[in-house]
GROMACS .gro file of N, CA and C in nm:
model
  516
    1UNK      N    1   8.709  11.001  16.179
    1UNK     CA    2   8.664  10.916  16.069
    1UNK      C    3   8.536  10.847  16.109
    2UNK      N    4   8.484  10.814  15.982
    2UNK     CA    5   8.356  10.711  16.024
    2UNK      C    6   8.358  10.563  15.965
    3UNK      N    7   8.313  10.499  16.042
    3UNK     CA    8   8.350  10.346  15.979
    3UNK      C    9   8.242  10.272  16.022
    4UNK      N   10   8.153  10.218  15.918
    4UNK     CA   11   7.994  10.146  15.959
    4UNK      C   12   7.900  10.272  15.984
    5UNK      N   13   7.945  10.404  15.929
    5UNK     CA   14   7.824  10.500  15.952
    5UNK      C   15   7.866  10.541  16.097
    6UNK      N   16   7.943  10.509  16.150
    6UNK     CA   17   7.954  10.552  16.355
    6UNK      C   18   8.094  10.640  16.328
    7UNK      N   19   8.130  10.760  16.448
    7UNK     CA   20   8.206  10.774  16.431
    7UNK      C   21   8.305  10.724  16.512
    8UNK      N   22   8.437  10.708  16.469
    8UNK     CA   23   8.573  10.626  16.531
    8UNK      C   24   8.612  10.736  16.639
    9UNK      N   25   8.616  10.625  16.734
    9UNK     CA   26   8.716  10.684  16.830
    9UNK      C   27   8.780  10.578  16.918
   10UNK      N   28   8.887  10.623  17.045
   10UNK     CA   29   8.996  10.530  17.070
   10UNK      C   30   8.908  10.432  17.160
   11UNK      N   31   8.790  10.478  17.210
   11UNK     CA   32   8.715  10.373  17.305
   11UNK      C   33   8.559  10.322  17.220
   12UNK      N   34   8.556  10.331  17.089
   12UNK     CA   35   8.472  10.314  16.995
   12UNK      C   36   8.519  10.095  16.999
   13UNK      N   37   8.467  10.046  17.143
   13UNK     CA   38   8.472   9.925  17.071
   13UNK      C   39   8.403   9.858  17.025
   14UNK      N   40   8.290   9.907  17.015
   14UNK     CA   41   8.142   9.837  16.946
   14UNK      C   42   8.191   9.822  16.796
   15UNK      N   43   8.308   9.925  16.765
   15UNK     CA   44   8.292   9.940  16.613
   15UNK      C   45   8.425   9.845  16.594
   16UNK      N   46   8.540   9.891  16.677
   16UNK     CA   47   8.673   9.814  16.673
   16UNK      C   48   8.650   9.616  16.605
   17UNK      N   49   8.531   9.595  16.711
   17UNK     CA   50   8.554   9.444  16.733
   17UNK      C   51   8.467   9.401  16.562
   18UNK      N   52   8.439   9.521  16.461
   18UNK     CA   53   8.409   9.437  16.358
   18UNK      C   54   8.535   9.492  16.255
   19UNK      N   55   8.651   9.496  16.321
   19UNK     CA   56   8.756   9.549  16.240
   19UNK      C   57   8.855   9.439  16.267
   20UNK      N   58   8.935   9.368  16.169
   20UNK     CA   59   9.026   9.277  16.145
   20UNK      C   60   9.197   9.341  16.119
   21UNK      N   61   9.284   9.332  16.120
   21UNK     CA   62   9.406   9.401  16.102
   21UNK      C   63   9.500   9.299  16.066
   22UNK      N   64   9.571   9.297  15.981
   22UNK     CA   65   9.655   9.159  15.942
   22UNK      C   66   9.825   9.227  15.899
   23UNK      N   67   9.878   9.321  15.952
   23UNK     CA   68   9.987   9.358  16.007
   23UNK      C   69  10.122   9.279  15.921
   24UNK      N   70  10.169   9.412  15.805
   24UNK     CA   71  10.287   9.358  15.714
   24UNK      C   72  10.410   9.264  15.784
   25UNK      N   73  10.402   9.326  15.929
   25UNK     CA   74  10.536   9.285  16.008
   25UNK      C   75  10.421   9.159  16.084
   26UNK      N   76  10.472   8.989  16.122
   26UNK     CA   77  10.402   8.954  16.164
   26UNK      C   78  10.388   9.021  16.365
   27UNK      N   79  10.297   9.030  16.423
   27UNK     CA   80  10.249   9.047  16.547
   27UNK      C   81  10.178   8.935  16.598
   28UNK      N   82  10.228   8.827  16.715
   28UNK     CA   83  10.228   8.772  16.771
   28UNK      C   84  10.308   8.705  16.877
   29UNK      N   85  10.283   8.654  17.020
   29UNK     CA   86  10.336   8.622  17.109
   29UNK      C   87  10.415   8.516  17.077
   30UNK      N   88  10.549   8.538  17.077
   30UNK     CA   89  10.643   8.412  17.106
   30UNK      C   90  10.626   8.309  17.188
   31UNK      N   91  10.584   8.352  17.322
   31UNK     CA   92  10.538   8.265  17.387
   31UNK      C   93  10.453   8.179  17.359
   32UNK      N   94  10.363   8.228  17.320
   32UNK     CA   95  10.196   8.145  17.290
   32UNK      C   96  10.196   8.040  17.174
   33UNK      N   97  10.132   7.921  17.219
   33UNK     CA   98  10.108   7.846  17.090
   33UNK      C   99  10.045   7.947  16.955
   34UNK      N  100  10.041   7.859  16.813
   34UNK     CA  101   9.977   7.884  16.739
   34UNK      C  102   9.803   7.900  16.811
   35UNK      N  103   9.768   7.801  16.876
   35UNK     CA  104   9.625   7.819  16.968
   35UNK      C  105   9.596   7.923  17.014
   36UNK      N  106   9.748   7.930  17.111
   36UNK     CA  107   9.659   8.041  17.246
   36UNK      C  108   9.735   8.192  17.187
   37UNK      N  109   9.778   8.150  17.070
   37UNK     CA  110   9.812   8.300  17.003
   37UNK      C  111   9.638   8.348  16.942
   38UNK      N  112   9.613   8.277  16.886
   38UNK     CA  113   9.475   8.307  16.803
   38UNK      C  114   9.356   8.285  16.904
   39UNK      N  115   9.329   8.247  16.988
   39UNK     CA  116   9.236   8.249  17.116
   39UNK      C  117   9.266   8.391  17.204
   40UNK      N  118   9.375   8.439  17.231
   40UNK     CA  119   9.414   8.553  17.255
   40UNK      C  120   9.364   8.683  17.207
   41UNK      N  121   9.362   8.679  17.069
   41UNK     CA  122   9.379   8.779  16.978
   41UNK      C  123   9.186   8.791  16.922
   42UNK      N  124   9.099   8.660  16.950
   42UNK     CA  125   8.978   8.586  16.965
   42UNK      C  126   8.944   8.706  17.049
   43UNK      N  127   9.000   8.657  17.161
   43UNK     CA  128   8.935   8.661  17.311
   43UNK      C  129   8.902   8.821  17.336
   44UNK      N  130   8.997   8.918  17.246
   44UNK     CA  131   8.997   9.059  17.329
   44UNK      C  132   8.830   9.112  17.234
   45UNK      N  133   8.788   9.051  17.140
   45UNK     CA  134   8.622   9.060  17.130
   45UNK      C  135   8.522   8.965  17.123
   46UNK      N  136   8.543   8.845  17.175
   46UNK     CA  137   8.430   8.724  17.227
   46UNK      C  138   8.484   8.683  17.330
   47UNK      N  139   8.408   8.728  17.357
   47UNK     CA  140   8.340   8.669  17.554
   47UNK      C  141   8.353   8.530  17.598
   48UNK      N  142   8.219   8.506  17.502
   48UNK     CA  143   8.160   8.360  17.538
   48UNK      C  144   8.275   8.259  17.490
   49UNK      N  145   8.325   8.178  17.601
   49UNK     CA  146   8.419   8.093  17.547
   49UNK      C  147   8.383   7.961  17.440
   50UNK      N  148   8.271   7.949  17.464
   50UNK     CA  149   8.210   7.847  17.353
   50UNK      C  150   8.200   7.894  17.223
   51UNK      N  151   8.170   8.011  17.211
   51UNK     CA  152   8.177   8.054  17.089
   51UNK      C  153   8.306   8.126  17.033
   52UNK      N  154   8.394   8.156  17.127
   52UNK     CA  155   8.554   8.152  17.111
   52UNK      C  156   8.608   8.060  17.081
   53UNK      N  157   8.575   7.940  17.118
   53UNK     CA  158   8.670   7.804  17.073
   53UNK      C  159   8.628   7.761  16.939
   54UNK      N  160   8.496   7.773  16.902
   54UNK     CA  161   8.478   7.726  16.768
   54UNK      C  162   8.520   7.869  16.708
   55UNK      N  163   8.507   8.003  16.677
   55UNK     CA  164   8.590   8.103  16.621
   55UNK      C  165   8.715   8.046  16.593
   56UNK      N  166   8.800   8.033  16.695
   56UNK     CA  167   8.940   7.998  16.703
   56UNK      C  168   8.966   7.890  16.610
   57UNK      N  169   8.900   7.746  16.634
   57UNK     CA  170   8.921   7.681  16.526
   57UNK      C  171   8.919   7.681  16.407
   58UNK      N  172   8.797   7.746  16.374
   58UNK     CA  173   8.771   7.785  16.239
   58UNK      C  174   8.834   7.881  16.181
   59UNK      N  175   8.944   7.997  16.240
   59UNK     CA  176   9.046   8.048  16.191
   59UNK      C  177   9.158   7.942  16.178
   60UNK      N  178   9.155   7.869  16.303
   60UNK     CA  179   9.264   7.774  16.253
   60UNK      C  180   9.238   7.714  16.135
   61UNK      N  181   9.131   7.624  16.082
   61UNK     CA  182   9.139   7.525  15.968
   61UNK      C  183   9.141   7.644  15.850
   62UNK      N  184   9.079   7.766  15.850
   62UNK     CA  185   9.063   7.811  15.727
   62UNK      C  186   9.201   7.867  15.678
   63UNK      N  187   9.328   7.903  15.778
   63UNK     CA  188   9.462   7.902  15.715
   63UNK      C  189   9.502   7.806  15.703
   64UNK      N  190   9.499   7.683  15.736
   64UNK     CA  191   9.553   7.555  15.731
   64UNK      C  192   9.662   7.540  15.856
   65UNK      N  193   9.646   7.521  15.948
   65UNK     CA  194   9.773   7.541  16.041
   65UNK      C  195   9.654   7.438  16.148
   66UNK      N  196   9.589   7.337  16.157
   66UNK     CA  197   9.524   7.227  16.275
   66UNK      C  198   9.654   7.165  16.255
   67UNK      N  199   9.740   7.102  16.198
   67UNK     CA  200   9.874   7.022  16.261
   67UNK      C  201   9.965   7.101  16.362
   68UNK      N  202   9.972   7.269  16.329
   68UNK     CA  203  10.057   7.310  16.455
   68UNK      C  204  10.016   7.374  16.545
   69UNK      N  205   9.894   7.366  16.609
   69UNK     CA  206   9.792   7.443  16.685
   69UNK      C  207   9.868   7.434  16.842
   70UNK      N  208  10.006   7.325  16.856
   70UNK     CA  209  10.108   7.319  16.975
   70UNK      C  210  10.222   7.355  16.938
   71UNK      N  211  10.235   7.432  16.834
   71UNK     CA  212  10.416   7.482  16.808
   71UNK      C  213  10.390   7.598  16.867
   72UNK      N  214  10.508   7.700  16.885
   72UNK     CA  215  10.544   7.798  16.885
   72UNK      C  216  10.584   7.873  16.768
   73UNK      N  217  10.550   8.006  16.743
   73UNK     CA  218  10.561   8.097  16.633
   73UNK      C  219  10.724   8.071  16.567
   74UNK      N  220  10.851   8.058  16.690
   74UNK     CA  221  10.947   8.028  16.692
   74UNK      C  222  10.996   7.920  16.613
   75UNK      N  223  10.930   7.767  16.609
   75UNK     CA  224  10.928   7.714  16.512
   75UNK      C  225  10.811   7.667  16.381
   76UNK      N  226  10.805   7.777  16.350
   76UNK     CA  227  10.741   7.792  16.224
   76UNK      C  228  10.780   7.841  16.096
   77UNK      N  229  10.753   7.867  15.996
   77UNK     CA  230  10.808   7.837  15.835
   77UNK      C  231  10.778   7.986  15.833
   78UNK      N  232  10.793   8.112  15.761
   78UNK     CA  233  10.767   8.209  15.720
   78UNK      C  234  10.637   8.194  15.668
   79UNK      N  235  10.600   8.106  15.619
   79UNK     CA  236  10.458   8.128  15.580
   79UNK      C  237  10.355   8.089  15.651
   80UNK      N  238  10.397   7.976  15.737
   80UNK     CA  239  10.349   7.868  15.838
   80UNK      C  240  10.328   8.049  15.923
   81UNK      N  241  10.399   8.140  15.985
   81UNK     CA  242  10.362   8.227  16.058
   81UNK      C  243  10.283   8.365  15.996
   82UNK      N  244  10.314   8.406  15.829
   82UNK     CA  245  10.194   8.467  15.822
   82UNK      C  246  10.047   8.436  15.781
   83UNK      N  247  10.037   8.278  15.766
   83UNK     CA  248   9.904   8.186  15.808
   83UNK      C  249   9.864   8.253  15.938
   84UNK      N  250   9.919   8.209  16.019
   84UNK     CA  251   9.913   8.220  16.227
   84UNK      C  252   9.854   8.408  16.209
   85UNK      N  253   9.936   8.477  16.178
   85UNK     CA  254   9.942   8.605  16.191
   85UNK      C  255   9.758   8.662  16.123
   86UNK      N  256   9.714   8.570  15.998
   86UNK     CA  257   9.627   8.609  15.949
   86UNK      C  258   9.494   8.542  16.041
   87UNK      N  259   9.520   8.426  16.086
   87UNK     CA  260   9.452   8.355  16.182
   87UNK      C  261   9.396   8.443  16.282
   88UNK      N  262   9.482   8.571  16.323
   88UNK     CA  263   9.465   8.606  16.462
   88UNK      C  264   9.379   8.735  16.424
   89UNK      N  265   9.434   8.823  16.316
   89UNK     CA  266   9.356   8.871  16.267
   89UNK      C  267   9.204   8.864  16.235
   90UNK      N  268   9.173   8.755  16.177
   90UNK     CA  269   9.020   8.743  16.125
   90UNK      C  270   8.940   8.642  16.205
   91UNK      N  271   8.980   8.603  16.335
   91UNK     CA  272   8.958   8.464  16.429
   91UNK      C  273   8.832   8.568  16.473
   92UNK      N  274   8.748   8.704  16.504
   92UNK     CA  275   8.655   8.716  16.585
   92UNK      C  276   8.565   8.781  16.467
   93UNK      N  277   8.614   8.710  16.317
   93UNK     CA  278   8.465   8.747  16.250
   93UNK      C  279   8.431   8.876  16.197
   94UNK      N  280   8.512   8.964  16.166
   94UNK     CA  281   8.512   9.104  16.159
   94UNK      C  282   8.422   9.121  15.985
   95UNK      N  283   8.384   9.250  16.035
   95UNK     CA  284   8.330   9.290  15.888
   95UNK      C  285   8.403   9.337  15.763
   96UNK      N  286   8.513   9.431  15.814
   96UNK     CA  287   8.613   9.525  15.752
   96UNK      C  288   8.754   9.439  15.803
   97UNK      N  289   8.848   9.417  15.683
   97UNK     CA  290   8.983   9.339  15.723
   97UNK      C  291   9.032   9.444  15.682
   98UNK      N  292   9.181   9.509  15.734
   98UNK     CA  293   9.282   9.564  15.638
   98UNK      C  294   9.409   9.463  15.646
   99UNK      N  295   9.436   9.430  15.550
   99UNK     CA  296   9.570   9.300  15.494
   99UNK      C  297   9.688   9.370  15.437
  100UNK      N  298   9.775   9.446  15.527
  100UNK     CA  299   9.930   9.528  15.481
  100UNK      C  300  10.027   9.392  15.419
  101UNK      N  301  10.022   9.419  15.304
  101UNK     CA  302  10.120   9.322  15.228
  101UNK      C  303  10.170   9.195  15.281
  102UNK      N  304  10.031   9.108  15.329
  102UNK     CA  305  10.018   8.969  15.351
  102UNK      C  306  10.112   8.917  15.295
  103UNK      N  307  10.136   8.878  15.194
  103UNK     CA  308  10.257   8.782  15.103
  103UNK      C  309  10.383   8.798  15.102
  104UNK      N  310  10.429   8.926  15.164
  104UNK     CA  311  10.575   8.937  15.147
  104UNK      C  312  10.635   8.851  15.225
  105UNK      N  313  10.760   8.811  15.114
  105UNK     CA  314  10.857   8.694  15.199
  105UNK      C  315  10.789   8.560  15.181
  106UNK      N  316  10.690   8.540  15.131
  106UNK     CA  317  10.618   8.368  15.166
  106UNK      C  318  10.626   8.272  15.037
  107UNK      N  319  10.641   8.151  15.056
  107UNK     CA  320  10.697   8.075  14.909
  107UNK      C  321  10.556   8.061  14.863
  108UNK      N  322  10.543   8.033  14.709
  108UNK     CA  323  10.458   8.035  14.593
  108UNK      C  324  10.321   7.952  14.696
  109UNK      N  325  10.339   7.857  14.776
  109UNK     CA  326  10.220   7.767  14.809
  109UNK      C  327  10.219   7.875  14.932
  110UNK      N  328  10.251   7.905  14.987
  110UNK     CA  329  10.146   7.996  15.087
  110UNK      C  330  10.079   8.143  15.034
  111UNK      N  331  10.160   8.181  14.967
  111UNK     CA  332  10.127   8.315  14.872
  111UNK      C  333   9.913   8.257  14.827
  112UNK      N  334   9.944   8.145  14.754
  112UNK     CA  335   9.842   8.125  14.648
  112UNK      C  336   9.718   8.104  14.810
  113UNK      N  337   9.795   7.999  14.903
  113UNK     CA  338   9.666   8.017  14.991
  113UNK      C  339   9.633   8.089  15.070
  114UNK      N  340   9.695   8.176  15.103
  114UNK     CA  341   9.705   8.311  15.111
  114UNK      C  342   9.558   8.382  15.066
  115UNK      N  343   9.598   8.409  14.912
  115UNK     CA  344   9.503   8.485  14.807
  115UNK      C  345   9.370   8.440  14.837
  116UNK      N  346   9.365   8.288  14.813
  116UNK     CA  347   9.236   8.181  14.826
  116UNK      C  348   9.184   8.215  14.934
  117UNK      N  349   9.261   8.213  15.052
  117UNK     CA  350   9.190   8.284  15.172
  117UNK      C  351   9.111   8.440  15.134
  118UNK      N  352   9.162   8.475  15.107
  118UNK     CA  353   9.132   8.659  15.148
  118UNK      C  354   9.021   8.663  15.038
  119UNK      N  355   9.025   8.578  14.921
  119UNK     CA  356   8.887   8.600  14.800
  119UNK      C  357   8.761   8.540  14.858
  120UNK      N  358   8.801   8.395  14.964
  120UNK     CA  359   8.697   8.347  15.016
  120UNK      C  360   8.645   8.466  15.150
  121UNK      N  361   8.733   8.549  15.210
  121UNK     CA  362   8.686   8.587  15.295
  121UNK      C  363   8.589   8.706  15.236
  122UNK      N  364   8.641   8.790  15.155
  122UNK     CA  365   8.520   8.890  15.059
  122UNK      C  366   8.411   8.797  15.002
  123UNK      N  367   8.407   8.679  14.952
  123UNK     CA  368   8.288   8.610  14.906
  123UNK      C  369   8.192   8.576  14.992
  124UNK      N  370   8.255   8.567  15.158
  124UNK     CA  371   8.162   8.520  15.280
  124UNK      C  372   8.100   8.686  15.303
  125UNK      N  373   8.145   8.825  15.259
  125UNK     CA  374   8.065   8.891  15.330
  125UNK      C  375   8.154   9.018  15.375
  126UNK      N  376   8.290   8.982  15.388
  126UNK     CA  377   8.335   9.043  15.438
  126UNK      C  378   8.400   9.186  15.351
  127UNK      N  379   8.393   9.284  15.392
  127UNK     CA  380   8.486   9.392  15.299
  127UNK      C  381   8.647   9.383  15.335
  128UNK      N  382   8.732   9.385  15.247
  128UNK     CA  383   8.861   9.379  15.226
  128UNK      C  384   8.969   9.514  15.186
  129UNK      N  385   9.018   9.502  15.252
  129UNK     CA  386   9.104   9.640  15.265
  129UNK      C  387   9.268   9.586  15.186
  130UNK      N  388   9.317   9.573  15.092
  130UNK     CA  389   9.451   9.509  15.050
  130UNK      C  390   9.567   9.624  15.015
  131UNK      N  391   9.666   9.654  15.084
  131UNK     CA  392   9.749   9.701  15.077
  131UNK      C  393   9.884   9.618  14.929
  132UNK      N  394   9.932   9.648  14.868
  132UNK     CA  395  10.042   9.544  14.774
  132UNK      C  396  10.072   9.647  14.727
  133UNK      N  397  10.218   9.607  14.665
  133UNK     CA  398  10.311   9.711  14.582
  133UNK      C  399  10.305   9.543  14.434
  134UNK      N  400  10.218   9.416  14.475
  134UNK     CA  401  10.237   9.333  14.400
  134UNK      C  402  10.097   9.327  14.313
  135UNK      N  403  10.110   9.452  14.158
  135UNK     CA  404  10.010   9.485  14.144
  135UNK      C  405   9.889   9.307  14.008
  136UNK      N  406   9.999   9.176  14.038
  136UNK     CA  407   9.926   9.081  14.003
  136UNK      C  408   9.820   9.005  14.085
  137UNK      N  409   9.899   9.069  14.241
  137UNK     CA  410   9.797   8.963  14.310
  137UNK      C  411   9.676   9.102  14.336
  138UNK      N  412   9.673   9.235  14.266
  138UNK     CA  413   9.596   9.284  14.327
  138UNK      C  414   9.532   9.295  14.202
  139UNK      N  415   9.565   9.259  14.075
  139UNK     CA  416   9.442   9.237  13.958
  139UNK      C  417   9.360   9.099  14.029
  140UNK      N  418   9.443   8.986  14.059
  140UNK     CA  419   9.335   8.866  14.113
  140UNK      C  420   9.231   8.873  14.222
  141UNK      N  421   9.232   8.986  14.295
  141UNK     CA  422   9.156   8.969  14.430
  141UNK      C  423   9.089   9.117  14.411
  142UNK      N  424   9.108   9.196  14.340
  142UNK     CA  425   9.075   9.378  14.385
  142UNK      C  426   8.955   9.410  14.285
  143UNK      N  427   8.810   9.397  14.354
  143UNK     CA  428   8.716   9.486  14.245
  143UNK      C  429   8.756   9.583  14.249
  144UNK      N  430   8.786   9.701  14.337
  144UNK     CA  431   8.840   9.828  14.319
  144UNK      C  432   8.952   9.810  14.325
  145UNK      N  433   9.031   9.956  14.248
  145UNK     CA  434   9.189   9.952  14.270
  145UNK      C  435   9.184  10.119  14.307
  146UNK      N  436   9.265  10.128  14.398
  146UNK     CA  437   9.319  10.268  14.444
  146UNK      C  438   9.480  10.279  14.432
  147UNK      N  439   9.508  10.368  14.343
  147UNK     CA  440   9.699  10.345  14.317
  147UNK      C  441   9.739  10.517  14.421
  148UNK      N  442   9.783  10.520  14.463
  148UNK     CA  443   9.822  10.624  14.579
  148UNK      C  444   9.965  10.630  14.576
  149UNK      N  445  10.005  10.770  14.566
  149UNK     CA  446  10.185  10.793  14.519
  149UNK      C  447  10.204  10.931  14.587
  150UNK      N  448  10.281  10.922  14.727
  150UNK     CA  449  10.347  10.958  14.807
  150UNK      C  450  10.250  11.053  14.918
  151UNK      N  451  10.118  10.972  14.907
  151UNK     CA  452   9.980  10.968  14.997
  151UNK      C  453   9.896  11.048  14.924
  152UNK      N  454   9.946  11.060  14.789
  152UNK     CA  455   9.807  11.111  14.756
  152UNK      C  456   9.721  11.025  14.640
  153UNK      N  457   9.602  11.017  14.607
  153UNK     CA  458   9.514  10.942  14.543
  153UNK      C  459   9.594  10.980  14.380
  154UNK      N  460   9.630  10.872  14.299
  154UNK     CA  461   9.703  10.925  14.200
  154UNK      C  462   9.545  10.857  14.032
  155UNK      N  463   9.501  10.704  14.110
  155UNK     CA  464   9.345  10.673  14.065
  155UNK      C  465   9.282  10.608  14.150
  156UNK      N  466   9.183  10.569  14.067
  156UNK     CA  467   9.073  10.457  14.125
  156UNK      C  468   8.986  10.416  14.051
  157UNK      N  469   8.950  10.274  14.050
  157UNK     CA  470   8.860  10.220  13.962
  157UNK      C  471   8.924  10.084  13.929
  158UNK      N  472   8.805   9.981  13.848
  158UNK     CA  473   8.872   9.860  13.872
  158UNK      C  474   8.979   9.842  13.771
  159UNK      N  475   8.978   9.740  13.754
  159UNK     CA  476   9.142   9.723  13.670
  159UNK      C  477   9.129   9.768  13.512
  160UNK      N  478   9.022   9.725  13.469
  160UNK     CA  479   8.947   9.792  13.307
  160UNK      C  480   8.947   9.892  13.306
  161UNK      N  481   8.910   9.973  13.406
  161UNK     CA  482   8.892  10.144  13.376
  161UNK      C  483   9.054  10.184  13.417
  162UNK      N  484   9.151  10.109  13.459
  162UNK     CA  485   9.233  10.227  13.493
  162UNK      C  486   9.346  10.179  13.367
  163UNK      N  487   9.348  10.031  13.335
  163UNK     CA  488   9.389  10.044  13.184
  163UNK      C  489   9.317  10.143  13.081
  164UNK      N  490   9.225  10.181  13.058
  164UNK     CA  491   9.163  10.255  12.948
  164UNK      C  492   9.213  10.404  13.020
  165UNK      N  493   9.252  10.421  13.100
  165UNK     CA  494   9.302  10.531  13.177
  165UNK      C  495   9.418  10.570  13.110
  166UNK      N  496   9.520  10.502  13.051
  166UNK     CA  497   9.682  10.520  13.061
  166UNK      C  498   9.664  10.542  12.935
  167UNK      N  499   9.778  10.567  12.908
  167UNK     CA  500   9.803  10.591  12.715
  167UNK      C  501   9.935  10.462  12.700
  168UNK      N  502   9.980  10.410  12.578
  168UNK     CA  503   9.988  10.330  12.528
  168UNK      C  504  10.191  10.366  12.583
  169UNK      N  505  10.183  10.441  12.627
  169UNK     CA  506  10.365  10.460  12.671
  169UNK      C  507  10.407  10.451  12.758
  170UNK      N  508  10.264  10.514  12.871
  170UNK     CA  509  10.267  10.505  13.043
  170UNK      C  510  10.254  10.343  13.073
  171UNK      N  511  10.278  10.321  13.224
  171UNK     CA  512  10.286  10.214  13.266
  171UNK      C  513  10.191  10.209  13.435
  172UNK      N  514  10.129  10.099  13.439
  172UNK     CA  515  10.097  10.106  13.612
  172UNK      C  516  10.218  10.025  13.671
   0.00000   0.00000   0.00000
């Protein structure tokens, strides 16, 4: 594959470190604070620790999680951890995010900041990759829509064209 025009490969990390991954199942150290979970996850593409610590923070404030930056994943809220989980993901600045069904499981107020996150992160620049079977939150956030049924491309196009797509019996 090619991604940024380069082609991918397993030691391609010039290209890796502008790639974000935000993982349906959360992935993070039990051990590790909310901090040194997202300084961790920072750290494996910025170097410079000065510019790691402000990264880090600024993933911290932009999920909202600076009050538990000393808990453990262990005691955290389901949403309180896929905040953390998205934190660790997008903490080194990436160009390309892919987000596997961020919201599942999370109550109505993390869901929404959730969304708020991921629209602000395409408005800063970034391209967005959104995986959902939840096709409301993917009219709110998706200029494109790709509907894919049992891996193969079934459409594509934004939400206007793939309504004018259907006939009046079918359903998306």
């Amino acid at each position: 594959i090619k991604v940024f025009g380069k082609s991918m490969g397993p030691s391609s990390y010039d290209i890796k470190k502008d790639i974000g991954v935000v993982m349906q199942n959360v992935a993070v150290f039990d051990e590790l604070t909310v901090y040194d979970n997202v300084d961790y996850f920072c750290g494996l593409y910025i170097k410079d620790k000065n510019l790691r610590k402000q990264y880090v923070q600024e993933a911290i404030e932009f999920v909202g999680l600076e009050n538990y930056t000393k808990f453990f994943p262990k005691k955290l809220s389901g949403g309180l951890l896929r905040r953390l989980n998205i934190a660790c993901g997008i903490a080194h600045k990436p160009k390309l995010i892919f987000f596997d069904e961020p919201t599942v499981a999370v109550d109505p107020q993390s869901r929404n900041k959730i969304l708020e996150g991921i629209r602000m992160l395409n408005e800063n620049g970034a391209t967005v990759v959104y995986t959902s079977h939840y096709m409301e939150e993917v009219e709110q956030i998706c200029d494109t829509i790709q509907i894919i049924d049992k891996g193969k491309n079934v459409a594509i196009g934004t939400k206007e064209e793939l309504k004018r797509m259907i006939k009046n019996t079918e359903t998306i």
